[in-house]
Amino acid sequence: MSVSKKYFLMFLLLSGLIVGCSSIERQTEKAVKAAEVAFRDDDKQPNVEAGLIHVYLPQGFKVEEEDDNNVIIKQADKAYLLFVNPNEKEDSSVLFLAIKKQAGQYLVLHSFQNDDKFGFISIKESMKEKYELAVGIGGVKLTTETDKDRLKNDAKQMMEVVSSIQQ
């Protein structure tokens, strides 16, 4: 193999790696923006009662299991874990700070704030091509596992769910 062919093959390999990395970066940026827009909109009203929690669930979502502070939500074959700490208000950053202690593991750890509430999004790789996505406001956090192509849509819908819960 000639030297120029070796360099060409090396260039193709490096290009593939760069495109792969930038692709997840692009998807995480879109997810953060979608979550922030949903955080600021705050227009979804609860349409489901799950134990002590009144929550908005998008079409196709259903409550699978519930107890006082945790709800397992299903949508098709995907599970979401909703956690509600009734001792925290919408402006609390306790859940975010707990996640921040493990910050080295996250691809994204971003917070949003307005006058009366504090929200966040975190994304970390859980296994090859799968990502743990969590969004929260105050003492409410919703977590799921998703793939990179669904990060934006999941982040938006999850923030709508979280923002519908009165704290």
Tab-separated table of N, CA and C in Angstrom:
chain	number	residue	atom	x	y	z
A	1	MET	N	0.852	-1.183	0.000
A	1	MET	CA	0.000	0.000	0.000
A	1	MET	C	0.890	1.237	0.000
A	2	SER	N	0.575	2.155	-0.865
A	2	SER	CA	1.394	3.354	-0.964
A	2	SER	C	1.152	4.268	0.235
A	3	VAL	N	2.081	5.183	0.427
A	3	VAL	CA	1.999	6.129	1.534
A	3	VAL	C	0.748	6.992	1.418
A	4	SER	N	0.421	7.437	0.211
A	4	SER	CA	-0.747	8.298	0.041
A	4	SER	C	-2.037	7.544	0.371
A	5	LYS	N	-2.130	6.255	0.042
A	5	LYS	CA	-3.316	5.468	0.384
A	5	LYS	C	-3.434	5.293	1.896
A	6	LYS	N	-2.284	5.111	2.570
A	6	LYS	CA	-2.309	4.992	4.029
A	6	LYS	C	-2.830	6.281	4.663
A	7	TYR	N	-2.337	7.419	4.170
A	7	TYR	CA	-2.795	8.693	4.713
A	7	TYR	C	-4.280	8.915	4.432
A	8	PHE	N	-4.690	8.517	3.229
A	8	PHE	CA	-6.104	8.656	2.871
A	8	PHE	C	-6.983	7.812	3.793
A	9	LEU	N	-6.586	6.574	4.045
A	9	LEU	CA	-7.345	5.703	4.946
A	9	LEU	C	-7.357	6.256	6.365
A	10	MET	N	-6.222	6.785	6.813
A	10	MET	CA	-6.147	7.377	8.154
A	10	MET	C	-7.056	8.604	8.229
A	11	PHE	N	-7.073	9.401	7.158
A	11	PHE	CA	-7.940	10.573	7.105
A	11	PHE	C	-9.408	10.164	7.200
A	12	LEU	N	-9.802	9.116	6.459
A	12	LEU	CA	-11.186	8.634	6.506
A	12	LEU	C	-11.561	8.161	7.904
A	13	LEU	N	-10.661	7.429	8.537
A	13	LEU	CA	-10.919	6.936	9.888
A	13	LEU	C	-11.089	8.087	10.871
A	14	LEU	N	-10.197	9.057	10.849
A	14	LEU	CA	-10.298	10.208	11.737
A	14	LEU	C	-11.547	11.038	11.438
A	15	SER	N	-11.881	11.195	10.165
A	15	SER	CA	-13.094	11.928	9.803
A	15	SER	C	-14.325	11.256	10.382
A	16	GLY	N	-14.363	9.933	10.293
A	16	GLY	CA	-15.491	9.185	10.862
A	16	GLY	C	-15.605	9.387	12.353
A	17	LEU	N	-14.470	9.388	13.049
A	17	LEU	CA	-14.487	9.610	14.491
A	17	LEU	C	-14.970	11.012	14.833
A	18	ILE	N	-14.518	11.986	14.092
A	18	ILE	CA	-14.906	13.372	14.348
A	18	ILE	C	-16.403	13.556	14.082
A	19	VAL	N	-16.900	13.012	12.995
A	19	VAL	CA	-18.324	13.120	12.675
A	19	VAL	C	-19.156	12.424	13.743
A	20	GLY	N	-18.733	11.253	14.192
A	20	GLY	CA	-19.451	10.528	15.243
A	20	GLY	C	-19.525	11.325	16.524
A	21	CYS	N	-18.419	11.940	16.907
A	21	CYS	CA	-18.395	12.739	18.135
A	21	CYS	C	-19.237	13.998	17.986
A	22	SER	N	-19.123	14.669	16.855
A	22	SER	CA	-19.875	15.907	16.690
A	22	SER	C	-21.370	15.623	16.592
A	23	SER	N	-21.727	14.461	16.101
A	23	SER	CA	-23.135	14.114	15.990
A	23	SER	C	-23.794	14.071	17.362
A	24	ILE	N	-23.168	13.430	18.338
A	24	ILE	CA	-23.754	13.387	19.682
A	24	ILE	C	-23.720	14.773	20.301
A	25	GLU	N	-22.688	15.548	20.014
A	25	GLU	CA	-22.631	16.910	20.537
A	25	GLU	C	-23.778	17.747	19.980
A	26	ARG	N	-24.057	17.600	18.696
A	26	ARG	CA	-25.157	18.320	18.072
A	26	ARG	C	-26.496	17.897	18.689
A	27	GLN	N	-26.660	16.600	18.902
A	27	GLN	CA	-27.909	16.098	19.474
A	27	GLN	C	-28.093	16.566	20.918
A	28	THR	N	-27.010	16.605	21.691
A	28	THR	CA	-27.137	17.065	23.080
A	28	THR	C	-27.445	18.561	23.128
A	29	GLU	N	-26.867	19.342	22.217
A	29	GLU	CA	-27.184	20.776	22.153
A	29	GLU	C	-28.665	20.983	21.850
A	30	LYS	N	-29.193	20.217	20.901
A	30	LYS	CA	-30.616	20.317	20.554
A	30	LYS	C	-31.486	19.916	21.740
A	31	ALA	N	-31.068	18.890	22.465
A	31	ALA	CA	-31.831	18.436	23.642
A	31	ALA	C	-31.866	19.514	24.713
A	32	VAL	N	-30.737	20.161	24.962
A	32	VAL	CA	-30.678	21.226	25.971
A	32	VAL	C	-31.606	22.373	25.570
A	33	LYS	N	-31.560	22.771	24.301
A	33	LYS	CA	-32.420	23.865	23.844
A	33	LYS	C	-33.897	23.494	23.963
A	34	ALA	N	-34.245	22.272	23.581
A	34	ALA	CA	-35.645	21.823	23.660
A	34	ALA	C	-36.123	21.790	25.107
A	35	ALA	N	-35.267	21.319	26.016
A	35	ALA	CA	-35.632	21.273	27.439
A	35	ALA	C	-35.803	22.682	27.986
A	36	GLU	N	-34.923	23.596	27.578
A	36	GLU	CA	-35.024	24.969	28.082
A	36	GLU	C	-36.289	25.660	27.582
A	37	VAL	N	-36.648	25.441	26.332
A	37	VAL	CA	-37.886	26.015	25.792
A	37	VAL	C	-39.087	25.484	26.573
A	38	ALA	N	-39.133	24.172	26.804
A	38	ALA	CA	-40.244	23.583	27.566
A	38	ALA	C	-40.246	24.096	29.006
A	39	PHE	N	-39.070	24.288	29.592
A	39	PHE	CA	-38.943	24.832	30.948
A	39	PHE	C	-39.562	26.230	31.012
A	40	ARG	N	-39.278	27.049	30.015
A	40	ARG	CA	-39.760	28.428	30.003
A	40	ARG	C	-41.240	28.520	29.616
A	41	ASP	N	-41.736	27.607	28.783
A	41	ASP	CA	-43.152	27.635	28.360
A	41	ASP	C	-44.088	27.338	29.514
A	42	ASP	N	-43.856	26.250	30.207
A	42	ASP	CA	-44.614	25.915	31.418
A	42	ASP	C	-46.131	26.004	31.212
A	43	ASP	N	-46.637	25.468	30.080
A	43	ASP	CA	-48.061	25.624	29.796
A	43	ASP	C	-48.864	24.327	29.876
A	44	LYS	N	-48.254	23.226	30.225
A	44	LYS	CA	-48.965	21.954	30.296
A	44	LYS	C	-49.641	21.804	31.657
A	45	GLN	N	-50.916	21.422	31.604
A	45	GLN	CA	-51.698	21.216	32.828
A	45	GLN	C	-51.799	19.719	33.112
A	46	PRO	N	-51.784	19.321	34.379
A	46	PRO	CA	-51.899	17.895	34.716
A	46	PRO	C	-53.159	17.274	34.100
A	47	ASN	N	-53.001	16.058	33.575
A	47	ASN	CA	-54.133	15.331	33.009
A	47	ASN	C	-54.248	13.906	33.568
A	48	VAL	N	-53.367	13.581	34.544
A	48	VAL	CA	-53.352	12.251	35.163
A	48	VAL	C	-53.091	12.408	36.654
A	49	GLU	N	-53.715	11.560	37.440
A	49	GLU	CA	-53.443	11.500	38.872
A	49	GLU	C	-52.765	10.165	39.155
A	50	ALA	N	-51.576	10.227	39.747
A	50	ALA	CA	-50.810	9.026	40.081
A	50	ALA	C	-50.441	9.092	41.555
A	51	GLY	N	-51.182	8.417	42.397
A	51	GLY	CA	-50.958	8.517	43.836
A	51	GLY	C	-51.238	9.930	44.289
A	52	LEU	N	-50.256	10.547	44.902
A	52	LEU	CA	-50.394	11.918	45.378
A	52	LEU	C	-49.990	12.952	44.328
A	53	ILE	N	-49.568	12.481	43.171
A	53	ILE	CA	-48.996	13.356	42.150
A	53	ILE	C	-50.011	13.599	41.030
A	54	HIS	N	-50.190	14.864	40.688
A	54	HIS	CA	-50.997	15.252	39.522
A	54	HIS	C	-50.006	15.692	38.459
A	55	VAL	N	-50.072	15.067	37.283
A	55	VAL	CA	-49.034	15.259	36.278
A	55	VAL	C	-49.625	15.247	34.872
A	56	TYR	N	-48.987	16.001	33.982
A	56	TYR	CA	-49.328	15.949	32.559
A	56	TYR	C	-48.535	14.823	31.923
A	57	LEU	N	-49.219	13.943	31.193
A	57	LEU	CA	-48.543	12.915	30.405
A	57	LEU	C	-48.920	13.100	28.941
A	58	PRO	N	-47.915	13.161	28.048
A	58	PRO	CA	-48.196	13.280	26.614
A	58	PRO	C	-48.974	12.055	26.118
A	59	GLN	N	-49.580	12.197	24.970
A	59	GLN	CA	-50.337	11.100	24.373
A	59	GLN	C	-49.430	9.886	24.197
A	60	GLY	N	-49.938	8.714	24.557
A	60	GLY	CA	-49.173	7.485	24.438
A	60	GLY	C	-48.426	7.105	25.708
A	61	PHE	N	-48.363	8.013	26.673
A	61	PHE	CA	-47.709	7.738	27.947
A	61	PHE	C	-48.760	7.228	28.932
A	62	LYS	N	-48.378	6.275	29.785
A	62	LYS	CA	-49.313	5.792	30.805
A	62	LYS	C	-48.563	5.441	32.078
A	63	VAL	N	-49.261	5.540	33.198
A	63	VAL	CA	-48.687	5.191	34.496
A	63	VAL	C	-48.640	3.675	34.595
A	64	GLU	N	-47.459	3.144	34.876
A	64	GLU	CA	-47.267	1.702	35.023
A	64	GLU	C	-47.344	1.290	36.489
A	65	GLU	N	-46.612	2.022	37.347
A	65	GLU	CA	-46.604	1.765	38.795
A	65	GLU	C	-46.509	3.102	39.503
A	66	GLU	N	-46.982	3.136	40.746
A	66	GLU	CA	-46.934	4.382	41.496
A	66	GLU	C	-46.829	4.107	42.986
A	67	ASP	N	-46.170	4.997	43.672
A	67	ASP	CA	-46.260	5.085	45.127
A	67	ASP	C	-46.234	6.567	45.464
A	68	ASP	N	-46.079	6.914	46.705
A	68	ASP	CA	-46.207	8.323	47.096
A	68	ASP	C	-45.283	9.272	46.331
A	69	ASN	N	-44.009	8.891	46.168
A	69	ASN	CA	-43.035	9.816	45.599
A	69	ASN	C	-42.393	9.346	44.295
A	70	ASN	N	-42.741	8.161	43.821
A	70	ASN	CA	-42.159	7.621	42.596
A	70	ASN	C	-43.259	7.093	41.694
A	71	VAL	N	-43.092	7.341	40.404
A	71	VAL	CA	-44.034	6.833	39.416
A	71	VAL	C	-43.215	6.278	38.251
A	72	ILE	N	-43.562	5.069	37.824
A	72	ILE	CA	-42.963	4.510	36.619
A	72	ILE	C	-43.966	4.745	35.496
A	73	ILE	N	-43.489	5.419	34.470
A	73	ILE	CA	-44.313	5.778	33.318
A	73	ILE	C	-43.793	4.985	32.122
A	74	LYS	N	-44.699	4.510	31.302
A	74	LYS	CA	-44.320	3.764	30.093
A	74	LYS	C	-44.848	4.490	28.864
A	75	GLN	N	-44.086	4.385	27.810
A	75	GLN	CA	-44.507	4.852	26.498
A	75	GLN	C	-43.927	3.842	25.508
A	76	ALA	N	-44.801	3.049	24.916
A	76	ALA	CA	-44.381	1.922	24.068
A	76	ALA	C	-43.491	1.009	24.914
A	77	ASP	N	-42.255	0.780	24.483
A	77	ASP	CA	-41.358	-0.103	25.238
A	77	ASP	C	-40.360	0.671	26.099
A	78	LYS	N	-40.577	1.960	26.269
A	78	LYS	CA	-39.653	2.806	27.016
A	78	LYS	C	-40.220	3.120	28.396
A	79	ALA	N	-39.360	3.056	29.412
A	79	ALA	CA	-39.773	3.360	30.788
A	79	ALA	C	-39.141	4.674	31.241
A	80	TYR	N	-39.902	5.413	32.034
A	80	TYR	CA	-39.457	6.669	32.631
A	80	TYR	C	-39.681	6.566	34.130
A	81	LEU	N	-38.739	7.031	34.909
A	81	LEU	CA	-38.888	7.045	36.364
A	81	LEU	C	-39.057	8.489	36.825
A	82	LEU	N	-40.206	8.754	37.422
A	82	LEU	CA	-40.512	10.079	37.952
A	82	LEU	C	-40.332	10.050	39.457
A	83	PHE	N	-39.506	10.949	39.960
A	83	PHE	CA	-39.259	11.073	41.400
A	83	PHE	C	-39.705	12.455	41.838
A	84	VAL	N	-40.462	12.500	42.931
A	84	VAL	CA	-40.916	13.777	43.479
A	84	VAL	C	-40.524	13.846	44.947
A	85	ASN	N	-39.727	14.848	45.301
A	85	ASN	CA	-39.377	15.104	46.691
A	85	ASN	C	-40.315	16.207	47.179
A	86	PRO	N	-41.322	15.856	47.988
A	86	PRO	CA	-42.317	16.844	48.407
A	86	PRO	C	-41.760	17.917	49.339
A	87	ASN	N	-40.546	17.729	49.839
A	87	ASN	CA	-39.942	18.705	50.748
A	87	ASN	C	-39.198	19.820	50.013
A	88	GLU	N	-39.104	19.711	48.695
A	88	GLU	CA	-38.381	20.720	47.912
A	88	GLU	C	-39.367	21.528	47.075
A	89	LYS	N	-39.071	22.791	46.893
A	89	LYS	CA	-39.892	23.699	46.091
A	89	LYS	C	-39.314	23.804	44.683
A	90	GLU	N	-40.031	24.510	43.808
A	90	GLU	CA	-39.607	24.650	42.413
A	90	GLU	C	-38.263	25.346	42.244
A	91	ASP	N	-37.864	26.165	43.212
A	91	ASP	CA	-36.599	26.887	43.082
A	91	ASP	C	-35.423	26.141	43.725
A	92	SER	N	-35.659	24.922	44.189
A	92	SER	CA	-34.609	24.133	44.844
A	92	SER	C	-33.603	23.602	43.818
A	93	SER	N	-32.340	23.586	44.207
A	93	SER	CA	-31.289	23.024	43.355
A	93	SER	C	-30.681	21.763	43.970
A	94	VAL	N	-31.338	21.178	44.969
A	94	VAL	CA	-30.797	20.020	45.692
A	94	VAL	C	-30.528	18.840	44.757
A	95	LEU	N	-31.485	18.487	43.903
A	95	LEU	CA	-31.281	17.349	42.987
A	95	LEU	C	-30.144	17.634	42.008
A	96	PHE	N	-30.099	18.853	41.483
A	96	PHE	CA	-29.038	19.240	40.557
A	96	PHE	C	-27.668	19.150	41.230
A	97	LEU	N	-27.562	19.638	42.454
A	97	LEU	CA	-26.280	19.610	43.157
A	97	LEU	C	-25.832	18.177	43.446
A	98	ALA	N	-26.781	17.292	43.728
A	98	ALA	CA	-26.441	15.881	43.945
A	98	ALA	C	-25.887	15.267	42.658
A	99	ILE	N	-26.493	15.603	41.535
A	99	ILE	CA	-26.014	15.110	40.244
A	99	ILE	C	-24.657	15.731	39.911
A	100	LYS	N	-24.495	16.994	40.246
A	100	LYS	CA	-23.263	17.728	39.918
A	100	LYS	C	-22.034	17.115	40.601
A	101	LYS	N	-22.234	16.467	41.737
A	101	LYS	CA	-21.109	15.812	42.420
A	101	LYS	C	-20.484	14.725	41.554
A	102	GLN	N	-21.245	14.186	40.606
A	102	GLN	CA	-20.743	13.157	39.692
A	102	GLN	C	-20.477	13.745	38.314
A	103	ALA	N	-20.227	15.034	38.239
A	103	ALA	CA	-20.190	15.765	36.968
A	103	ALA	C	-19.233	15.187	35.932
A	104	GLY	N	-18.167	14.557	36.315
A	104	GLY	CA	-17.218	14.023	35.353
A	104	GLY	C	-17.819	12.967	34.439
A	105	GLN	N	-18.900	12.343	34.859
A	105	GLN	CA	-19.523	11.274	34.082
A	105	GLN	C	-20.480	11.787	33.018
A	106	TYR	N	-20.845	13.042	33.035
A	106	TYR	CA	-21.907	13.551	32.184
A	106	TYR	C	-21.385	14.201	30.913
A	107	LEU	N	-22.077	13.935	29.799
A	107	LEU	CA	-21.800	14.647	28.553
A	107	LEU	C	-22.356	16.054	28.655
A	108	VAL	N	-23.516	16.171	29.318
A	108	VAL	CA	-24.180	17.462	29.508
A	108	VAL	C	-24.712	17.531	30.926
A	109	LEU	N	-24.477	18.636	31.557
A	109	LEU	CA	-25.093	18.954	32.844
A	109	LEU	C	-25.332	20.461	32.812
A	110	HIS	N	-26.584	20.825	32.569
A	110	HIS	CA	-26.911	22.228	32.325
A	110	HIS	C	-28.123	22.620	33.169
A	111	SER	N	-28.098	23.827	33.706
A	111	SER	CA	-29.233	24.287	34.522
A	111	SER	C	-29.892	25.511	33.883
A	112	PHE	N	-31.165	25.706	34.252
A	112	PHE	CA	-31.959	26.852	33.799
A	112	PHE	C	-32.577	27.464	35.048
A	113	GLN	N	-32.779	28.766	35.002
A	113	GLN	CA	-33.386	29.410	36.159
A	113	GLN	C	-34.216	30.601	35.709
A	114	ASN	N	-35.331	30.805	36.395
A	114	ASN	CA	-36.067	32.053	36.248
A	114	ASN	C	-36.398	32.534	37.657
A	115	ASP	N	-37.293	33.479	37.789
A	115	ASP	CA	-37.548	34.089	39.094
A	115	ASP	C	-38.000	33.103	40.163
A	116	ASP	N	-38.791	32.107	39.773
A	116	ASP	CA	-39.377	31.246	40.801
A	116	ASP	C	-39.096	29.759	40.654
A	117	LYS	N	-38.271	29.356	39.677
A	117	LYS	CA	-37.964	27.932	39.559
A	117	LYS	C	-36.571	27.684	38.999
A	118	PHE	N	-36.071	26.498	39.334
A	118	PHE	CA	-34.733	26.061	38.933
A	118	PHE	C	-34.881	24.720	38.224
A	119	GLY	N	-34.361	24.616	37.008
A	119	GLY	CA	-34.454	23.372	36.259
A	119	GLY	C	-33.098	22.925	35.759
A	120	PHE	N	-33.048	21.676	35.296
A	120	PHE	CA	-31.789	21.145	34.784
A	120	PHE	C	-32.032	20.017	33.792
A	121	ILE	N	-30.975	19.712	33.042
A	121	ILE	CA	-30.938	18.552	32.160
A	121	ILE	C	-29.567	17.912	32.325
A	122	SER	N	-29.548	16.597	32.361
A	122	SER	CA	-28.281	15.876	32.383
A	122	SER	C	-28.361	14.740	31.369
A	123	ILE	N	-27.227	14.508	30.698
A	123	ILE	CA	-27.131	13.426	29.723
A	123	ILE	C	-25.788	12.740	29.954
A	124	LYS	N	-25.847	11.419	30.089
A	124	LYS	CA	-24.604	10.662	30.163
A	124	LYS	C	-24.756	9.381	29.370
A	125	GLU	N	-23.638	8.916	28.850
A	125	GLU	CA	-23.668	7.678	28.087
A	125	GLU	C	-23.833	6.522	29.061
A	126	SER	N	-24.815	5.667	28.802
A	126	SER	CA	-25.038	4.541	29.706
A	126	SER	C	-24.477	3.254	29.124
A	127	MET	N	-24.547	3.103	27.823
A	127	MET	CA	-23.909	2.001	27.109
A	127	MET	C	-23.777	2.449	25.672
A	128	LYS	N	-23.122	1.670	24.869
A	128	LYS	CA	-22.889	2.077	23.480
A	128	LYS	C	-24.210	2.448	22.802
A	129	GLU	N	-24.257	3.685	22.302
A	129	GLU	CA	-25.412	4.202	21.575
A	129	GLU	C	-26.661	4.407	22.429
A	130	LYS	N	-26.555	4.334	23.760
A	130	LYS	CA	-27.675	4.614	24.664
A	130	LYS	C	-27.236	5.680	25.653
A	131	TYR	N	-28.194	6.534	26.029
A	131	TYR	CA	-27.887	7.654	26.908
A	131	TYR	C	-28.920	7.752	28.015
A	132	GLU	N	-28.444	8.037	29.231
A	132	GLU	CA	-29.345	8.310	30.342
A	132	GLU	C	-29.658	9.792	30.302
A	133	LEU	N	-30.940	10.099	30.178
A	133	LEU	CA	-31.412	11.476	30.098
A	133	LEU	C	-32.244	11.755	31.337
A	134	ALA	N	-31.927	12.836	32.019
A	134	ALA	CA	-32.721	13.254	33.184
A	134	ALA	C	-33.001	14.747	33.063
A	135	VAL	N	-34.223	15.124	33.412
A	135	VAL	CA	-34.591	16.537	33.500
A	135	VAL	C	-35.263	16.740	34.840
A	136	GLY	N	-35.173	17.950	35.347
A	136	GLY	CA	-35.797	18.207	36.631
A	136	GLY	C	-36.117	19.666	36.835
A	137	ILE	N	-37.053	19.885	37.742
A	137	ILE	CA	-37.370	21.225	38.238
A	137	ILE	C	-37.546	21.080	39.742
A	138	GLY	N	-36.774	21.850	40.490
A	138	GLY	CA	-36.869	21.798	41.947
A	138	GLY	C	-36.690	20.385	42.458
A	139	GLY	N	-37.694	19.864	43.176
A	139	GLY	CA	-37.621	18.532	43.753
A	139	GLY	C	-38.204	17.438	42.889
A	140	VAL	N	-38.394	17.693	41.593
A	140	VAL	CA	-38.969	16.711	40.673
A	140	VAL	C	-37.938	16.354	39.607
A	141	LYS	N	-37.764	15.042	39.387
A	141	LYS	CA	-36.810	14.584	38.373
A	141	LYS	C	-37.432	13.438	37.589
A	142	LEU	N	-37.233	13.450	36.269
A	142	LEU	CA	-37.705	12.394	35.387
A	142	LEU	C	-36.512	11.863	34.612
A	143	THR	N	-36.349	10.544	34.611
A	143	THR	CA	-35.177	9.898	34.010
A	143	THR	C	-35.614	8.802	33.047
A	144	THR	N	-34.875	8.640	31.965
A	144	THR	CA	-35.084	7.542	31.033
A	144	THR	C	-33.778	7.202	30.343
A	145	GLU	N	-33.806	6.125	29.584
A	145	GLU	CA	-32.680	5.763	28.733
A	145	GLU	C	-33.162	5.879	27.295
A	146	THR	N	-32.355	6.520	26.450
A	146	THR	CA	-32.777	6.779	25.081
A	146	THR	C	-31.584	6.700	24.145
A	147	ASP	N	-31.846	6.833	22.853
A	147	ASP	CA	-30.732	6.885	21.905
A	147	ASP	C	-30.556	8.328	21.431
A	148	LYS	N	-29.448	8.594	20.769
A	148	LYS	CA	-29.102	9.988	20.459
A	148	LYS	C	-30.112	10.663	19.543
A	149	ASP	N	-30.768	9.902	18.679
A	149	ASP	CA	-31.727	10.503	17.764
A	149	ASP	C	-33.025	10.912	18.450
A	150	ARG	N	-33.267	10.432	19.652
A	150	ARG	CA	-34.490	10.778	20.389
A	150	ARG	C	-34.227	11.763	21.529
A	151	LEU	N	-32.984	12.165	21.734
A	151	LEU	CA	-32.659	13.047	22.860
A	151	LEU	C	-33.488	14.327	22.851
A	152	LYS	N	-33.568	14.996	21.720
A	152	LYS	CA	-34.276	16.284	21.646
A	152	LYS	C	-35.752	16.114	21.991
A	153	ASN	N	-36.418	15.188	21.327
A	153	ASN	CA	-37.845	14.978	21.550
A	153	ASN	C	-38.121	14.523	22.985
A	154	ASP	N	-37.302	13.588	23.472
A	154	ASP	CA	-37.491	13.108	24.843
A	154	ASP	C	-37.277	14.224	25.858
A	155	ALA	N	-36.248	15.038	25.653
A	155	ALA	CA	-35.966	16.133	26.590
A	155	ALA	C	-37.138	17.101	26.650
A	156	LYS	N	-37.717	17.428	25.500
A	156	LYS	CA	-38.867	18.336	25.442
A	156	LYS	C	-40.059	17.734	26.182
A	157	GLN	N	-40.426	16.513	25.832
A	157	GLN	CA	-41.591	15.889	26.465
A	157	GLN	C	-41.386	15.689	27.958
A	158	MET	N	-40.190	15.291	28.342
A	158	MET	CA	-39.916	15.059	29.761
A	158	MET	C	-39.997	16.358	30.560
A	159	MET	N	-39.488	17.460	30.008
A	159	MET	CA	-39.560	18.734	30.713
A	159	MET	C	-41.013	19.201	30.812
A	160	GLU	N	-41.830	18.911	29.800
A	160	GLU	CA	-43.253	19.241	29.881
A	160	GLU	C	-43.907	18.482	31.029
A	161	VAL	N	-43.551	17.217	31.177
A	161	VAL	CA	-44.094	16.399	32.269
A	161	VAL	C	-43.685	16.993	33.617
A	162	VAL	N	-42.400	17.236	33.777
A	162	VAL	CA	-41.858	17.738	35.046
A	162	VAL	C	-42.441	19.105	35.395
A	163	SER	N	-42.567	19.968	34.400
A	163	SER	CA	-43.042	21.333	34.673
A	163	SER	C	-44.524	21.376	35.030
A	164	SER	N	-45.250	20.299	34.746
A	164	SER	CA	-46.688	20.281	35.059
A	164	SER	C	-46.990	19.968	36.528
A	165	ILE	N	-45.998	19.523	37.264
A	165	ILE	CA	-46.213	19.090	38.654
A	165	ILE	C	-46.074	20.279	39.593
A	166	GLN	N	-47.117	20.520	40.385
A	166	GLN	CA	-47.093	21.603	41.377
A	166	GLN	C	-46.223	21.188	42.561
A	167	GLN	N	-45.360	22.104	42.988
A	167	GLN	CA	-44.476	21.819	44.124
A	167	GLN	C	-44.724	22.813	45.229
